Coordinates of C-alpha atoms in Angstrom, one line a residue:
M1 CA 18.7 -65.3 -11.5
L2 CA 22.8 -66.0 -11.0
C3 CA 23.7 -69.2 -12.6
V4 CA 19.9 -70.3 -13.2
S5 CA 21.1 -71.4 -16.6
G6 CA 24.5 -73.6 -14.5
L7 CA 21.8 -75.4 -12.5
L8 CA 20.1 -76.6 -15.2
C9 CA 23.1 -77.5 -17.3
G10 CA 24.4 -80.9 -18.0
Q11 CA 27.3 -80.0 -15.8
H12 CA 27.7 -81.6 -11.7
I13 CA 26.3 -79.5 -9.5
W14 CA 26.0 -80.7 -5.7
A15 CA 29.5 -79.4 -3.6
A16 CA 30.1 -79.0 -0.3
D17 CA 32.5 -77.0 2.3
V18 CA 33.5 -80.6 4.4
E19 CA 35.1 -78.4 7.1
G20 CA 37.1 -79.8 10.1
S21 CA 35.5 -81.3 13.2
P22 CA 35.6 -78.2 15.6
K23 CA 36.3 -79.1 18.9
P24 CA 34.0 -79.2 21.7
N25 CA 34.3 -75.9 23.9
A26 CA 35.7 -75.6 27.1
A27 CA 32.1 -75.1 28.9
D28 CA 30.3 -78.5 27.0
T29 CA 33.7 -80.8 28.9
A30 CA 33.1 -79.7 32.1
S31 CA 29.5 -79.8 32.0
S32 CA 30.1 -83.5 30.5
Q33 CA 32.6 -84.2 33.1
S34 CA 30.6 -82.8 36.3
S35 CA 27.8 -85.1 34.9
A36 CA 27.3 -88.2 35.8
V37 CA 26.1 -90.5 32.5
S38 CA 25.2 -94.3 32.1
P39 CA 27.5 -96.9 29.8
D40 CA 25.6 -96.0 26.8
T41 CA 25.8 -92.7 27.0
A42 CA 28.9 -92.2 27.4
V43 CA 30.3 -93.7 24.6
S44 CA 27.2 -91.7 22.9
K45 CA 29.1 -88.7 23.8
E46 CA 32.5 -90.2 23.1
K47 CA 31.2 -91.1 19.8
T48 CA 29.7 -87.6 18.7
G49 CA 32.5 -85.4 20.3
K50 CA 34.9 -86.5 17.3
S51 CA 32.3 -86.7 15.0
G52 CA 32.1 -82.5 15.7
K53 CA 29.5 -80.9 13.1
Y54 CA 28.2 -84.8 12.3
D55 CA 26.7 -85.1 16.5
V56 CA 23.1 -86.6 15.7
D57 CA 22.5 -84.8 18.9
R58 CA 22.2 -81.1 17.7
I59 CA 20.8 -81.8 14.7
G60 CA 19.0 -78.4 13.7
Q61 CA 21.8 -76.4 15.6
R62 CA 24.7 -77.4 14.1
S63 CA 24.8 -74.3 10.7
I64 CA 24.4 -77.2 8.3
G65 CA 24.2 -75.2 4.9
H66 CA 25.9 -72.4 6.1
G67 CA 28.4 -70.6 4.2
V68 CA 29.2 -68.4 1.6
N69 CA 26.6 -68.2 -0.6
L70 CA 25.6 -65.8 -2.9
Y71 CA 21.6 -67.2 -2.6
S72 CA 19.6 -65.7 0.3
L73 CA 17.0 -68.8 1.7
Q74 CA 14.6 -66.7 0.0
K75 CA 16.0 -66.3 -3.6
E76 CA 16.9 -70.5 -3.4
H77 CA 13.3 -70.8 -3.3
D78 CA 12.2 -68.9 -5.3
L79 CA 14.9 -70.7 -7.8
G80 CA 13.4 -74.3 -7.0
K81 CA 10.1 -72.5 -7.6
S82 CA 10.6 -71.7 -10.7
M83 CA 12.2 -75.3 -11.4
A84 CA 9.3 -77.4 -10.0
S85 CA 6.7 -74.9 -11.8
A86 CA 8.7 -76.1 -15.0
I87 CA 8.8 -80.0 -13.6
D88 CA 4.9 -79.7 -13.2
R89 CA 4.1 -78.2 -16.2
T90 CA 5.6 -81.4 -18.3
T91 CA 5.1 -84.1 -16.2
R92 CA 2.6 -86.8 -15.5
L93 CA 1.7 -87.0 -11.4
V94 CA 0.2 -88.4 -9.5
T95 CA -3.3 -87.2 -8.5
D96 CA -4.1 -89.9 -6.4
P97 CA -4.7 -88.5 -2.6
E98 CA -3.5 -91.1 -0.5
I99 CA -0.5 -91.8 -2.0
N100 CA 0.7 -88.7 -2.2
G101 CA -0.6 -87.9 1.5
Y102 CA 1.6 -90.8 2.6
I103 CA 4.8 -90.0 0.8
N104 CA 4.2 -86.4 2.1
Q105 CA 4.1 -87.8 5.5
V106 CA 7.0 -89.8 5.5
G107 CA 9.0 -86.7 3.8
Q108 CA 8.0 -84.4 6.3
K109 CA 8.6 -86.1 9.1
I110 CA 12.1 -86.6 8.1
A111 CA 12.4 -83.1 7.6
R112 CA 11.0 -82.4 10.9
F113 CA 14.6 -84.0 12.5
S114 CA 17.0 -82.5 9.5
D115 CA 18.9 -79.2 9.6
A116 CA 16.9 -78.1 6.9
E117 CA 15.7 -74.1 7.5
V118 CA 13.1 -74.2 4.6
P119 CA 9.3 -76.0 4.3
F120 CA 9.5 -78.9 2.0
T121 CA 6.5 -79.6 -1.1
I122 CA 6.8 -82.8 -2.2
K123 CA 4.8 -85.0 -4.9
V124 CA 4.8 -88.4 -6.7
I125 CA 5.4 -89.0 -10.2
D126 CA 3.8 -91.0 -12.3
S127 CA 6.9 -92.8 -14.1
A128 CA 8.4 -96.3 -14.3
E129 CA 11.5 -94.7 -13.1
L130 CA 13.5 -95.6 -10.0
R131 CA 14.2 -91.9 -8.5
V132 CA 13.9 -89.3 -6.1
F133 CA 15.2 -86.1 -6.6
A134 CA 15.4 -82.8 -4.6
L135 CA 15.5 -79.2 -6.0
P136 CA 17.0 -75.9 -4.6
G137 CA 14.5 -74.8 -1.6
G138 CA 12.7 -78.0 -0.3
F139 CA 10.9 -79.3 -3.7
L140 CA 10.8 -83.4 -3.5
Y141 CA 10.1 -85.4 -6.4
V142 CA 9.4 -89.5 -5.7
D143 CA 8.5 -91.6 -8.8
K144 CA 6.1 -94.3 -8.2
G145 CA 7.9 -96.9 -10.1
L146 CA 10.9 -96.6 -7.0
I147 CA 7.9 -97.1 -4.3
M148 CA 7.5 -100.3 -6.5
E149 CA 10.9 -100.9 -6.4
L150 CA 11.6 -100.6 -2.7
D151 CA 10.9 -103.6 0.1
S152 CA 10.5 -101.0 3.4
E153 CA 9.5 -98.4 4.6
A154 CA 12.7 -97.7 5.8
Q155 CA 13.8 -98.0 2.4
L156 CA 12.1 -95.0 1.1
A157 CA 13.0 -92.7 4.2
G158 CA 16.9 -93.3 3.4
L159 CA 16.8 -92.6 0.0
M160 CA 14.2 -89.0 1.5
A161 CA 16.6 -89.0 3.5
H162 CA 19.5 -88.1 1.5
E163 CA 17.6 -85.5 -0.9
I164 CA 16.0 -83.8 2.5
A165 CA 20.4 -83.5 3.0
H166 CA 21.1 -82.0 0.4
V167 CA 18.3 -79.2 0.8
A168 CA 19.6 -78.7 4.5
A169 CA 23.2 -78.7 3.2
R170 CA 22.3 -75.8 0.7
H171 CA 24.7 -78.0 -1.8
A172 CA 23.1 -77.1 -5.0
T173 CA 23.5 -73.1 -4.5
R174 CA 27.0 -73.4 -2.4
L175 CA 28.4 -74.0 -5.9
A176 CA 26.6 -72.1 -8.2
T177 CA 28.4 -68.9 -6.1
R178 CA 31.9 -71.4 -5.9
K179 CA 30.9 -71.5 -9.6
Y180 CA 30.5 -67.6 -10.3
A181 CA 33.6 -67.6 -8.0
W182 CA 36.0 -69.1 -10.1
S183 CA 34.8 -67.4 -13.3
M184 CA 35.1 -64.2 -12.0
F185 CA 38.8 -65.7 -11.5
T186 CA 39.5 -66.4 -14.6
V187 CA 38.5 -63.2 -16.3
P188 CA 42.6 -62.2 -16.2
L189 CA 43.4 -65.7 -17.9
G190 CA 44.4 -64.0 -21.1
Y191 CA 47.1 -62.2 -19.4
I192 CA 48.8 -66.0 -18.4
S193 CA 50.3 -68.7 -21.3
G194 CA 52.1 -71.3 -21.4
P195 CA 51.8 -74.3 -19.3
A196 CA 50.9 -72.1 -16.1
L197 CA 47.3 -71.0 -18.6
I198 CA 46.2 -75.0 -18.8
G199 CA 47.0 -76.4 -15.3
T200 CA 45.6 -73.4 -14.4
R201 CA 42.2 -73.5 -16.7
Q202 CA 42.5 -77.5 -15.2
I203 CA 42.2 -76.8 -11.7
G204 CA 38.3 -75.3 -11.9
P205 CA 36.4 -78.2 -12.7
L206 CA 38.7 -80.9 -11.0
T207 CA 38.2 -78.6 -7.7
Q208 CA 34.4 -78.9 -9.0
K209 CA 34.4 -82.1 -9.4
K210 CA 35.6 -83.3 -5.9
F211 CA 32.9 -80.5 -4.3
S212 CA 30.4 -82.7 -6.0
R213 CA 31.9 -85.9 -4.7
D214 CA 31.9 -85.0 -0.8
A215 CA 28.9 -83.4 -1.3
E216 CA 27.7 -87.0 -2.0
F217 CA 29.2 -88.2 0.7
E218 CA 28.1 -85.2 3.3
A219 CA 24.6 -86.5 2.6
D220 CA 25.0 -89.6 2.6
L221 CA 25.7 -88.9 6.3
L222 CA 23.5 -85.8 7.2
G223 CA 20.5 -88.1 5.7
M224 CA 22.0 -91.7 7.8
E225 CA 21.3 -89.1 10.7
Y226 CA 17.8 -87.7 9.5
Q227 CA 16.5 -91.0 8.8
Y228 CA 17.8 -92.8 12.3
A229 CA 16.9 -89.6 14.4
A230 CA 13.6 -90.4 13.1
G231 CA 13.3 -93.7 13.8
Y232 CA 14.0 -95.1 11.4
D233 CA 16.7 -98.1 10.9
P234 CA 19.4 -96.3 9.5
A235 CA 20.9 -99.9 7.3
A236 CA 17.6 -99.5 5.3
F237 CA 19.8 -97.1 3.3
V238 CA 22.9 -98.9 2.6
E239 CA 19.9 -101.9 1.4
A240 CA 18.4 -99.6 -0.7
L241 CA 21.8 -98.2 -2.4
E242 CA 22.6 -102.0 -3.0
K243 CA 18.9 -102.7 -4.7
L244 CA 19.2 -100.4 -6.9
H245 CA 22.7 -100.9 -7.8
S246 CA 22.1 -104.3 -8.8
R247 CA 19.4 -103.0 -11.2
G248 CA 21.6 -101.0 -13.1
K249 CA 20.7 -97.4 -14.8
D250 CA 19.6 -96.6 -18.5
P251 CA 22.5 -95.2 -19.8
E252 CA 20.4 -93.8 -22.5
A253 CA 19.6 -90.2 -21.4
K254 CA 16.0 -88.9 -21.6
K255 CA 15.1 -85.3 -23.0
S256 CA 12.3 -84.4 -20.6
L257 CA 13.4 -81.8 -18.8
R258 CA 11.7 -83.9 -15.9
D259 CA 14.6 -86.1 -16.8
H260 CA 17.5 -83.6 -17.4
I261 CA 17.0 -81.9 -14.4
A262 CA 16.6 -85.2 -12.4
R263 CA 20.4 -86.3 -13.8
V264 CA 21.3 -83.1 -12.9
F265 CA 20.1 -83.1 -9.1
A266 CA 21.6 -87.0 -8.9
N267 CA 25.5 -87.1 -9.3
Y268 CA 26.6 -89.9 -7.8
P269 CA 30.5 -90.9 -6.7
P270 CA 30.5 -95.6 -6.8
T271 CA 28.1 -96.8 -5.2
E272 CA 30.4 -99.5 -3.5
E273 CA 32.8 -96.1 -2.0
R274 CA 29.5 -94.9 -1.1
I275 CA 28.3 -98.1 0.9
Q276 CA 31.7 -98.7 2.7
K277 CA 31.6 -95.5 3.6
L278 CA 27.9 -95.9 5.7
Q279 CA 28.6 -99.1 6.9
T280 CA 31.6 -97.8 8.6
A281 CA 29.6 -93.9 9.6
I282 CA 26.7 -96.2 11.3
S283 CA 28.9 -97.4 14.0
T284 CA 30.9 -94.6 14.5
F285 CA 28.8 -91.4 14.7
L286 CA 25.0 -93.4 15.9
P287 CA 24.7 -94.3 19.5
S288 CA 23.8 -98.3 19.7
R289 CA 19.3 -99.0 19.5
T290 CA 17.7 -101.5 20.6
D291 CA 14.4 -100.8 18.2
Y292 CA 14.1 -99.4 14.6
I293 CA 11.3 -98.6 12.5
F294 CA 11.9 -101.0 9.1
D295 CA 8.5 -101.9 7.5
T296 CA 4.3 -100.6 8.5
S297 CA 1.6 -101.7 7.1
E298 CA 0.6 -98.6 5.3
F299 CA 4.4 -98.9 3.4
Q300 CA 2.6 -101.8 1.8
D301 CA -0.9 -100.1 1.0
V302 CA -0.1 -97.7 -0.4
K303 CA 2.7 -99.9 -2.6
A304 CA -0.5 -102.6 -3.3
R305 CA -2.4 -99.2 -3.8
V306 CA 0.1 -98.1 -6.9
A307 CA 0.0 -101.9 -8.0
L308 CA -3.8 -101.9 -8.3
A309 CA -3.3 -98.3 -10.4
D310 CA -1.1 -100.0 -13.1
Q311 CA -3.1 -102.5 -13.9
P312 CA -5.7 -102.6 -16.9
I313 CA -9.5 -101.9 -16.2
L314 CA -11.7 -104.1 -17.9
R315 CA -15.1 -102.9 -18.4
R316 CA -18.0 -104.6 -19.0
H317 CA -21.3 -103.8 -20.5
R318 CA -24.3 -104.0 -18.5
A319 CA -27.6 -104.9 -18.2
S320 CA -28.7 -101.1 -17.4
D321 CA -26.7 -99.3 -19.7
T322 CA -28.5 -97.5 -22.5
P323 CA -27.3 -96.5 -26.0
G324 CA -26.2 -93.3 -24.4
N325 CA -23.8 -94.9 -22.5
G326 CA -21.7 -97.5 -24.9
P327 CA -21.7 -98.2 -28.9
V328 CA -24.7 -98.3 -31.0
L329 CA -25.0 -101.1 -33.8
H330 CA -26.6 -99.5 -36.8
R331 CA -27.6 -102.1 -39.4
R332 CA -28.9 -101.1 -43.2
P333 CA -32.4 -101.3 -44.3
A334 CA -33.3 -104.2 -46.2
Q335 CA -33.6 -104.4 -49.5
S336 CA -35.7 -106.1 -51.8
P337 CA -34.1 -108.0 -55.5
Q338 CA -34.9 -106.7 -58.1
P339 CA -35.8 -109.3 -61.0
Y340 CA -33.0 -109.5 -63.4
V341 CA -34.4 -107.9 -67.2
A342 CA -33.3 -109.3 -70.4
A343 CA -31.9 -106.5 -72.4
G344 CA -34.8 -104.8 -74.4
N345 CA -37.5 -105.9 -72.3
S346 CA -39.1 -104.1 -70.0
P347 CA -39.7 -105.4 -66.1
A348 CA -41.1 -108.3 -65.9
V349 CA -43.8 -108.1 -62.1
T350 CA -43.0 -111.6 -60.6
K351 CA -44.6 -111.9 -56.9
G352 CA -43.2 -113.5 -54.2
P353 CA -43.9 -116.4 -52.6
S354 CA -47.1 -116.9 -50.3
P355 CA -46.0 -116.3 -46.6
S356 CA -47.6 -119.9 -46.6
V357 CA -45.0 -121.8 -47.9
F358 CA -42.5 -120.7 -44.9
S359 CA -44.8 -121.5 -42.2
H360 CA -43.4 -124.8 -41.4
L361 CA -39.7 -123.4 -41.3
P362 CA -37.9 -121.8 -37.6
A363 CA -37.4 -118.1 -37.9
F364 CA -34.1 -117.2 -37.4
P365 CA -32.5 -113.8 -36.6
Y366 CA -30.5 -111.7 -39.2

């Protein structure tokens, strides 16, 4: 399949067409002017009118992820499914139905308020790492350690929404398409020499790097909107980024397939810059709201359940246990002491003391 090896390599794979904001059409303008709106609604219309495709009121109708792409949605789903199968075969997954059910519930709720056009399959990895990543076609993974690290459901929802945004915008396959197009363009480079050849070879990596950074910013913005539309406090996503950034990351790259794919699908620009842009976007694109979901008892219950599952289990011996339920202690049979026999002499017959001699002593077990 085209560019499968490119998606699995260590290069950056996210890209995005960060398009200019389209202007509202005349029909929309006339409708907004003729209808009576409240002051809050007027502010909302003013903000979203400037945002164009980032109008939070038009989620699901904004053509997010459309554009030149060599992958159809079905081929993209098949690609993600094959990669997810490889991860599932080599990774220990959480099997607790309550943990899986809760994480799936949060993710599916956000997906319903997103621009994604594919169904999502969400799984929890039994790992202490602090990551969440998504594969093309709607396959989302959450590390168990991330659940323990976060403080609220809104923080978890924000991080999951960011990954759902990557899938909705189809960043992976759109960059794969651009890489393929660039490789076709560079085929005739044998006819170019000198500074022109050097400059041309540098354009591709620099352009792809810009696409990757733009994709992360776009996923931040879209994920923030999905989180907001689902009822969560969008500021919690900023808190989650700050919390994970303060913890730092292990510079040593692990060699498992899961870790390799997770690193490939988690290429972020500087966190400080992302946080600054998010704080500006919250006040620019999102209408004010009085009530947000910040935390739930379900999140705290699942977090406690994860912590309990990580504790060692102490097994005690019970009176009802039979030899088949535990280890059995075997003793060697007692042997009678042999009398000393001098060399050349025949064995002497000796008699033990009469039992009555020790009858006054208490009996001790072995």
